[in-house]
Amino acid sequence: MPRGPLMIIGGAEDKLRRRTILREFVAAAGGPEARIAVIPTASSLGPEVVEVYDALFRREGAAEVVTVRPESREEAQDPDLVEALGKATGIFMTGGNQLKLSSMVCGTPVGDAIVAAHRAGTVVAGTSAGASIQSSHMVAFGVGGTTPKQRMTQVAAGLGLLQSVVIDQHFEQRSRYGRLLMIVAQSPQLLGIGVDEDTAAVVEHEVDEATGTDRDVLRVLGRGAVTVMDGSHIVTNAYEAKRSAPLLASGVVLHVLPEGAAFDLTARALVPPRASVDPSEEAELVEAGKDLRQMARDIAAGDASPSTLKRRQAREAKKSKKSTDHASDRSQDGAPS
Amino acid sequence: MPRGPLMIIGGAEDKLRRRTILREFVAAAGGPEARIAVIPTASSLGPEVVEVYDALFRREGAAEVVTVRPESREEAQDPDLVEALGKATGIFMTGGNQLKLSSMVCGTPVGDAIVAAHRAGTVVAGTSAGASIQSSHMVAFGVGGTTPKQRMTQVAAGLGLLQSVVIDQHFEQRSRYGRLLMIVAQSPQLLGIGVDEDTAAVVEHEVDEATGTDRDVLRVLGRGAVTVMDGSHIVTNAYEAKRSAPLLASGVVLHVLPEGAAFDLTARALVPPRASVDPSEEAELVEAGKDLRQMARDIAAGDASPSTLKRRQAREAKKSKKSTDHASDRSQDGAPS
């Protein structure tokens, strides 16, 4: 069984209009068969945070929505909560304070149940704090700003559903370039992943049966972008820069990925986008190809010179005019170009 | 005669306390012999903008400060202004609206006089709008935000003192990552240079007499950082992305450069920083080196085994304790490590 998909949501996912991301999550959890466990531990809000997601997931057609809300490490031992996570076909962690969430669940039976569910193929999603906690190394808190400075931010340990990355959220909206660059400069083996609001990085574990190789592929969904920072070849002074001084961080490779883009986290490389085709350009090329093939035959038979093409194209254009009612005068002037 | 240095200042340079950048400019213009021409055309302020810089440059010891303020392309023909620029040993362009500045001076005798002065070796500095205008391609205006989106910004033509780059200023303070990335995605041959406030990118043209090769080297001065974006190997959809959609910009190489860092604009590579040496570590290594050389001699003479080193080091440590009054007990416990 392959590991389940991860949905790393940058916060403020659309809940009223397009609802692209929440809809995608419910579909991944089984649609009408979905049994969703909501973990609102990060939140400082009361039951209302659960009520909102309960209503949203049911509106998208989920069969069942349960709450798993440990509010201490003691409560995170509760076998009922562990059982609920085991039965879920989708797990959703809300926003709030990721350090509250991680300090209450990581390394407890509830935390272990989330990891086990992911390994067994269950989709695990989280927004804002619930996004941050998914990586092995987690941004605990910090300040905004685009220039990386020493001590802008603190790293804590996350759930580790995704290894060797560090995730940041509300990335564009709270201007978090600097703090993510700081972490990558201090720990270049971590790939920095910054997710904008109303945007999800969907990570799937793919196994190539033929070669036996596997890889994690990140795909982007939603209105903003996912920014990936690769410090593999960084030159930095992060090990000696002074308190709050800007850091040297030279040679960081940046990938800004909008919806539809795919990134191979294992190879740290863009999955080449498929070229988009302009239909009229394509049709024109097909026509020209036909002409050229005919001309090649004519030349081979010794009865045509290259200038024949132009005459033939003019003839074809005339013919095509006769066969349509709305051809303009202009189309008679010459061959298609 | 080599081209003069350029000082590309990100705006809001310190004018009251450290004044690092303005002081450096006056020094580069000749210190007590400096004759400085201030060009305040970008500014919407009245004479006060000139009065401030006049006072600042005189306080730093400049001999003379003159104003060159064309307020139309007509006025930018004035031979007196051209003459003042020709006599100046330093030219300073203030902040304001770079499109006002460029549309009034670029391609006029005043604009040509700035270019000629730079080519003849005169230092040319500019802050904010006066920074933007120095490159061949200039950010005309645009919006903030870290995620690059289509149509965030507009490019106009600058003075072209520096080719193949595009400069942005107030870079961290106004969160201009996105718009600079947009320009690099659309024009990957341009190197994006973002300069923070109270920070200068000082560009010098260096000629290696031996090899005959030349290069432009950017050095950083001031409190913030200079961010360089290299799109040489970019994969992007900027040629087809929809209005205001986030752009794909994959493989951009990022260099965040704090004060003291140097970057070769011609090779698009960091000038390797000199390693900083911890004096105590260095002293220790010198001592150990002496020991090792002595031991090698001893071994060659057949009277020592490797364990001799440890005993010798213990002896040395004791000796050094006797020779100082404040050696701690702990230093007797073993050899330096």
mmCIF file of N, CA and C in Angstrom, chain A residues 25 28-30 34-38 64 66 84-85 87-92 122-125:
data_model
loop_
_atom_site.group_PDB
_atom_site.id
_atom_site.type_symbol
_atom_site.label_atom_id
_atom_site.label_comp_id
_atom_site.label_asym_id
_atom_site.label_seq_id
_atom_site.Cartn_x
_atom_site.Cartn_y
_atom_site.Cartn_z
ATOM 1 N N PHE A 25 -9.963 17.652 -1.141
ATOM 2 C CA PHE A 25 -9.658 16.833 0.038
ATOM 3 C C PHE A 25 -10.753 15.792 0.280
ATOM 4 N N ALA A 28 -10.493 13.061 -2.226
ATOM 5 C CA ALA A 28 -9.371 12.159 -1.950
ATOM 6 C C ALA A 28 -9.684 11.232 -0.774
ATOM 7 N N ALA A 29 -10.574 11.700 0.126
ATOM 8 C CA ALA A 29 -10.931 10.893 1.301
ATOM 9 C C ALA A 29 -12.045 9.894 0.988
ATOM 10 N N GLY A 30 -12.544 9.909 -0.243
ATOM 11 C CA GLY A 30 -13.544 8.902 -0.618
ATOM 12 C C GLY A 30 -14.894 9.468 -1.012
ATOM 13 N N ALA A 34 -16.548 9.183 2.484
ATOM 14 C CA ALA A 34 -15.510 9.784 3.331
ATOM 15 C C ALA A 34 -15.917 9.817 4.806
ATOM 16 N N ARG A 35 -15.013 9.327 5.661
ATOM 17 C CA ARG A 35 -15.149 9.494 7.117
ATOM 18 C C ARG A 35 -13.975 10.369 7.540
ATOM 19 N N ILE A 36 -14.275 11.611 7.905
ATOM 20 C CA ILE A 36 -13.199 12.575 8.137
ATOM 21 C C ILE A 36 -13.010 12.859 9.621
ATOM 22 N N ALA A 37 -11.762 12.798 10.071
ATOM 23 C CA ALA A 37 -11.423 13.185 11.439
ATOM 24 C C ALA A 37 -10.804 14.575 11.409
ATOM 25 N N VAL A 38 -11.418 15.509 12.129
ATOM 26 C CA VAL A 38 -10.896 16.872 12.208
ATOM 27 C C VAL A 38 -10.115 17.022 13.515
ATOM 28 N N GLU A 64 -19.304 11.209 7.030
ATOM 29 C CA GLU A 64 -19.162 11.318 8.480
ATOM 30 C C GLU A 64 -18.029 12.283 8.822
ATOM 31 N N VAL A 66 -15.876 13.462 12.338
ATOM 32 C CA VAL A 66 -15.696 13.334 13.791
ATOM 33 C C VAL A 66 -14.592 14.286 14.253
ATOM 34 N N ALA A 84 -10.602 6.473 16.431
ATOM 35 C CA ALA A 84 -11.270 7.344 15.458
ATOM 36 C C ALA A 84 -10.338 7.663 14.283
ATOM 37 N N LEU A 85 -9.058 7.908 14.598
ATOM 38 C CA LEU A 85 -8.094 8.195 13.527
ATOM 39 C C LEU A 85 -7.866 6.973 12.649
ATOM 40 N N LYS A 87 -9.993 4.686 11.949
ATOM 41 C CA LYS A 87 -11.163 4.430 11.088
ATOM 42 C C LYS A 87 -11.340 5.484 9.995
ATOM 43 N N ALA A 88 -10.697 6.645 10.185
ATOM 44 C CA ALA A 88 -10.918 7.752 9.242
ATOM 45 C C ALA A 88 -10.362 7.421 7.861
ATOM 46 N N THR A 89 -11.010 7.952 6.837
ATOM 47 C CA THR A 89 -10.472 7.847 5.468
ATOM 48 C C THR A 89 -9.800 9.161 5.065
ATOM 49 N N GLY A 90 -9.889 10.164 5.946
ATOM 50 C CA GLY A 90 -9.216 11.434 5.714
ATOM 51 C C GLY A 90 -9.021 12.147 7.046
ATOM 52 N N ILE A 91 -7.856 12.758 7.248
ATOM 53 C CA ILE A 91 -7.560 13.485 8.488
ATOM 54 C C ILE A 91 -7.280 14.932 8.117
ATOM 55 N N PHE A 92 -7.906 15.853 8.854
ATOM 56 C CA PHE A 92 -7.739 17.275 8.567
ATOM 57 C C PHE A 92 -7.337 18.020 9.833
ATOM 58 N N THR A 122 -4.045 6.751 3.984
ATOM 59 C CA THR A 122 -5.071 7.768 4.244
ATOM 60 C C THR A 122 -4.567 9.163 3.865
ATOM 61 N N VAL A 123 -5.437 9.971 3.267
ATOM 62 C CA VAL A 123 -5.048 11.339 2.956
ATOM 63 C C VAL A 123 -4.989 12.156 4.258
ATOM 64 N N VAL A 124 -3.894 12.889 4.447
ATOM 65 C CA VAL A 124 -3.758 13.778 5.603
ATOM 66 C C VAL A 124 -3.620 15.207 5.074
ATOM 67 N N ALA A 125 -4.512 16.094 5.518
ATOM 68 C CA ALA A 125 -4.474 17.487 5.091
ATOM 69 C C ALA A 125 -4.326 18.373 6.320
#
